[in-house]
Coordinates of C-alpha atoms in Angstrom, one line a residue:
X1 CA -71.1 -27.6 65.7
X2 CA -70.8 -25.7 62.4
X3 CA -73.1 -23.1 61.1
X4 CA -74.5 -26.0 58.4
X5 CA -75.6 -27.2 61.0
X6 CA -78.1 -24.3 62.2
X7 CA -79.8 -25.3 58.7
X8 CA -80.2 -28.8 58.9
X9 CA -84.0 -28.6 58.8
X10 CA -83.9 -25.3 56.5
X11 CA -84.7 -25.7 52.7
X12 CA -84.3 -24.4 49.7
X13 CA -88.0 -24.5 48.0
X14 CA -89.7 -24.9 44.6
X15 CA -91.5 -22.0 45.9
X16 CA -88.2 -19.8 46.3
X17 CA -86.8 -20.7 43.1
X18 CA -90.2 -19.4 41.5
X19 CA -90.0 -16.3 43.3
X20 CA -86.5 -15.8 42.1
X21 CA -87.1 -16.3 38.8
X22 CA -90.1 -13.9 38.8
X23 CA -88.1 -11.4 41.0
X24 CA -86.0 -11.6 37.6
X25 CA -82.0 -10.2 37.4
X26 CA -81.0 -8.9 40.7
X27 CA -82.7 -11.5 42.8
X28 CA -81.4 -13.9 45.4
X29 CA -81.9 -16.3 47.6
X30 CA -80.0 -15.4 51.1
X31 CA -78.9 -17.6 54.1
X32 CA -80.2 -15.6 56.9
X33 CA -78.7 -17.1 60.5
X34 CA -80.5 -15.1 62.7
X35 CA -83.6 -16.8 61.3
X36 CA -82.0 -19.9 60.6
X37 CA -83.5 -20.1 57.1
X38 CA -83.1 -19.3 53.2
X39 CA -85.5 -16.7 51.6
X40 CA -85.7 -15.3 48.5
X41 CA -85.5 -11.4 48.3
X42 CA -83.7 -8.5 46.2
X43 CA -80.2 -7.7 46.5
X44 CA -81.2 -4.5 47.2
X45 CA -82.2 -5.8 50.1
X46 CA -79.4 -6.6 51.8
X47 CA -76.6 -4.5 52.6
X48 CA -73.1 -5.2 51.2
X49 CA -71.8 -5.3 55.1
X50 CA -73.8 -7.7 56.2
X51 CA -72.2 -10.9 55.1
X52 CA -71.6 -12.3 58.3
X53 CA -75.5 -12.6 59.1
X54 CA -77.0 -12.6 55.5
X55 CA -75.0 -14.1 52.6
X56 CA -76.1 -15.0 48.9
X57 CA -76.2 -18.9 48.2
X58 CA -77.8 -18.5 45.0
X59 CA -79.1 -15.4 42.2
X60 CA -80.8 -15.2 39.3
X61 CA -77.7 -15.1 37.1
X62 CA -77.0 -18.6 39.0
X63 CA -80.8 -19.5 38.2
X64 CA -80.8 -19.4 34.5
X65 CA -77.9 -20.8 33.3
X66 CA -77.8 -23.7 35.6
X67 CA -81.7 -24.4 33.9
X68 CA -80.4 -24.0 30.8
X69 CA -77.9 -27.4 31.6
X70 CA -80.6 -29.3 33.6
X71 CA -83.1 -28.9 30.7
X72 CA -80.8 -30.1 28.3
X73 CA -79.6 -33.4 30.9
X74 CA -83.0 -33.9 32.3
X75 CA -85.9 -32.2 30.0
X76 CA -89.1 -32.2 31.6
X77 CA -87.8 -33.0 35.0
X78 CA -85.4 -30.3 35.3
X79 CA -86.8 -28.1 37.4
X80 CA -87.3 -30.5 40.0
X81 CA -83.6 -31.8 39.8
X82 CA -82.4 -28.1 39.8
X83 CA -84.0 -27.6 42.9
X84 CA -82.4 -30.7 44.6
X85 CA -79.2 -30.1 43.5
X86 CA -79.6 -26.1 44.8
X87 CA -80.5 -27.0 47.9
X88 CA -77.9 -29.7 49.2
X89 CA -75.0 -27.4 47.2
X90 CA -76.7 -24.0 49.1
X91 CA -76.0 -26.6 52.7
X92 CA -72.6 -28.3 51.7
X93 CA -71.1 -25.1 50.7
X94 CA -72.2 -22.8 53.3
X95 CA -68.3 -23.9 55.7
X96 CA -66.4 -23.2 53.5
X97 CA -68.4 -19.9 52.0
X98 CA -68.5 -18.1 55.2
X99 CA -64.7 -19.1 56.0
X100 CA -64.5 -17.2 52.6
X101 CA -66.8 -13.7 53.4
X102 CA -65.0 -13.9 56.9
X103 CA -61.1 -13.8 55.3
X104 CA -62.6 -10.9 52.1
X105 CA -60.9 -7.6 52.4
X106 CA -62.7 -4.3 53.0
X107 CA -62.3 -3.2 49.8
X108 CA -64.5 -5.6 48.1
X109 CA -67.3 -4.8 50.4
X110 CA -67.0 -1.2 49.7
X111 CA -66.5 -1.8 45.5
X112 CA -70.2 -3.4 46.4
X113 CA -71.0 -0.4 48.2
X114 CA -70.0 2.1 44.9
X115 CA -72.1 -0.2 42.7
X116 CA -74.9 0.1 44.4
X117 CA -74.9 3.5 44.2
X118 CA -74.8 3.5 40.1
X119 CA -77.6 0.8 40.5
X120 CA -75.9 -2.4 39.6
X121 CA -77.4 -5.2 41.9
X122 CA -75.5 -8.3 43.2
X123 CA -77.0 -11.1 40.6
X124 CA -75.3 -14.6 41.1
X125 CA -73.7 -15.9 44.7
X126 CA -70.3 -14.6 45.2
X127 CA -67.4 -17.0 43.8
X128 CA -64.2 -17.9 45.1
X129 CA -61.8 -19.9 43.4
X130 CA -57.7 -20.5 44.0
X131 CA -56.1 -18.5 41.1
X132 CA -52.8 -20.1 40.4
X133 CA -49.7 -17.4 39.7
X134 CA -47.3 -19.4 37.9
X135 CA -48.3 -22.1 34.9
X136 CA -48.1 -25.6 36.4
X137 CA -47.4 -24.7 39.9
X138 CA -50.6 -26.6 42.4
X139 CA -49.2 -24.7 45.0
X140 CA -48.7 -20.9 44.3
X141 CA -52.5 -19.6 44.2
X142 CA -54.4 -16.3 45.5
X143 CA -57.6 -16.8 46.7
X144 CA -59.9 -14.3 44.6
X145 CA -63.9 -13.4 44.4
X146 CA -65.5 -12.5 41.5
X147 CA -68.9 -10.7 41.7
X148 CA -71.3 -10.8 38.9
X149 CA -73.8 -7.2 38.9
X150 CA -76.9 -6.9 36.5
X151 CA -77.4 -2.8 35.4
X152 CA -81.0 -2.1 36.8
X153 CA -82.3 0.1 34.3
X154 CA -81.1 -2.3 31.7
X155 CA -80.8 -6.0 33.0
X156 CA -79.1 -7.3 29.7
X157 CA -76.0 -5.6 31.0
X158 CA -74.0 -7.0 33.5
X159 CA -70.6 -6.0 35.1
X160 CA -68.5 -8.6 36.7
X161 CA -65.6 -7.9 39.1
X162 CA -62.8 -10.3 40.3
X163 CA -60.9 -9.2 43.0
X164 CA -58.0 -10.7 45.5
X165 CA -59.6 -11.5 48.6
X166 CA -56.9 -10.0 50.6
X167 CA -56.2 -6.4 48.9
X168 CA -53.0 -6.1 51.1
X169 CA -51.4 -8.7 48.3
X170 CA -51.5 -5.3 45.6
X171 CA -52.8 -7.6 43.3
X172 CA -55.2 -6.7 40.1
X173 CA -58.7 -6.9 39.9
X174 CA -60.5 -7.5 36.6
X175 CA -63.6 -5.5 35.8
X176 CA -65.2 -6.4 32.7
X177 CA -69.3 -5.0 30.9
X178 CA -71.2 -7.1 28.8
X179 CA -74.4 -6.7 27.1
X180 CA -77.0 -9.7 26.3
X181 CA -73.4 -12.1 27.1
X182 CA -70.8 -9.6 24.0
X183 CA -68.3 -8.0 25.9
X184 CA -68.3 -4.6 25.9
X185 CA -65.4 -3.3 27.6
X186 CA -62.9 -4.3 30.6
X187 CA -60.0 -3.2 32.6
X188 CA -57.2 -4.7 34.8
X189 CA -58.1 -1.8 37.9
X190 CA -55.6 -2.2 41.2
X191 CA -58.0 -1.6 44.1
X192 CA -55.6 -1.2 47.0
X193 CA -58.0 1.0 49.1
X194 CA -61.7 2.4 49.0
X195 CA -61.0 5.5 47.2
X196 CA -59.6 3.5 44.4
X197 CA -62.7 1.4 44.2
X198 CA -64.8 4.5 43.9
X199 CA -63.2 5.5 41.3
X200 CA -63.5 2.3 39.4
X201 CA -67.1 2.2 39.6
X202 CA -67.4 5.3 38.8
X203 CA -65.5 4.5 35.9
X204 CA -67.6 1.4 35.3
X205 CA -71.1 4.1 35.5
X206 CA -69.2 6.1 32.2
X207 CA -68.5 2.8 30.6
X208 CA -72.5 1.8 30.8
X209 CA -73.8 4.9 30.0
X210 CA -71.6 5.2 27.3
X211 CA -72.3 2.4 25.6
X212 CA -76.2 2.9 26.6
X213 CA -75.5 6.3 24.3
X214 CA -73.8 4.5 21.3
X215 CA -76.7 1.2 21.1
X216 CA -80.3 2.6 22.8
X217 CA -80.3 5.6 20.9

């Protein structure tokens, strides 16, 4: 038995979908496997550590630009194809996703952490992706994460990170800010421990407030 299985009769609603999209940036909808069940909540909600019992399988980052693509392929019935196509992805996914959170470094989940705490909140589900290191080569990859925040005092802003899974490689991460989708600013940060993540969210704090300085004044 896999843990898809535990959510065979589990669905993802209309009803959650709604509530995400009212909940507005910062909202997801969680797997929850003591429950058995999706719900929709806040990131806030859920802490950073607990991705072994409550994972993201969908945000509201996730939630508007995927209705953006099924109003333009389906018009009127695009919210019901959206939620279809939410649900069975949220159920095939969920394997391989948790063989993911169980393999990502301790470092990521503390650079979550230090976000937090300068009130950027988790927006879009976690992805992982096979980077490749050399030009042509299928077979030399790194397994990374990228983690997309919105700024809670000013949603339009949005910070994502993309980190090596496994921090013992010593490989870069990429931060990067936007605001309403124009970059902003970024840096290549090496995060080999979590003292070095605090410092790069801390960093990534200045860079908002910043540039909150320079545009909302």
């Amino acid at each position: 038995m896999t843990i898809s299985d535990w959510f065979t009769h589990a669905r993802i609603t209309s009803g959650m979908l709604r509530t995400l999209d009212r909940i507005g940036p910062g909202g997801v909808i969680v797997a929850d496997l003591y429950r058995r069940d999706y719900r929709a909540t806040h990131s806030q909600a859920i802490a950073p550590d607990q991705g072994r019992t409550q994972f993201i399988v969908y945000g509201h980052h996730d939630l508007t630009h995927d209705l953006r693509a099924f109003r333009w392929d389906y018009g009127h019935r695009a919210w019901e194809e959206l939620v279809a196509a939410v649900d069975c992805t949220a159920i095939d996914c969920m394997d391989d996703q948790l063989d993911d959170i169980t393999a990502t470094g301790y470092v990521v989940t503390r650079m979550r952490q230090h976000l937090r705490r300068y009130h950027l909140d988790l927006t879009a589900v976690p992805r992982y992706r096979d980077k490749r290191l050399r030009p042509g080569s299928p077979t030399a990859t790194r397994r990374t994460v990228t983690d997309r925040y919105a700024y809670r005092a000013a949603p339009s802003i949005t910070v994502t990170v993309t980190s090596p899974v496994d921090e013992k490689t010593g490989a870069y991460s990429l931060i990067t800010i936007s605001d309403r989708g124009r970059h902003v600013t970024g840096w290549p940060a090496r995060m080999a421990n979590q003292f070095t993540a605090a410092r790069h969210a801390h960093r990534v704090n200045e860079a908002i407030q910043a540039h909150l300085a320079r545009t909302r004044t």
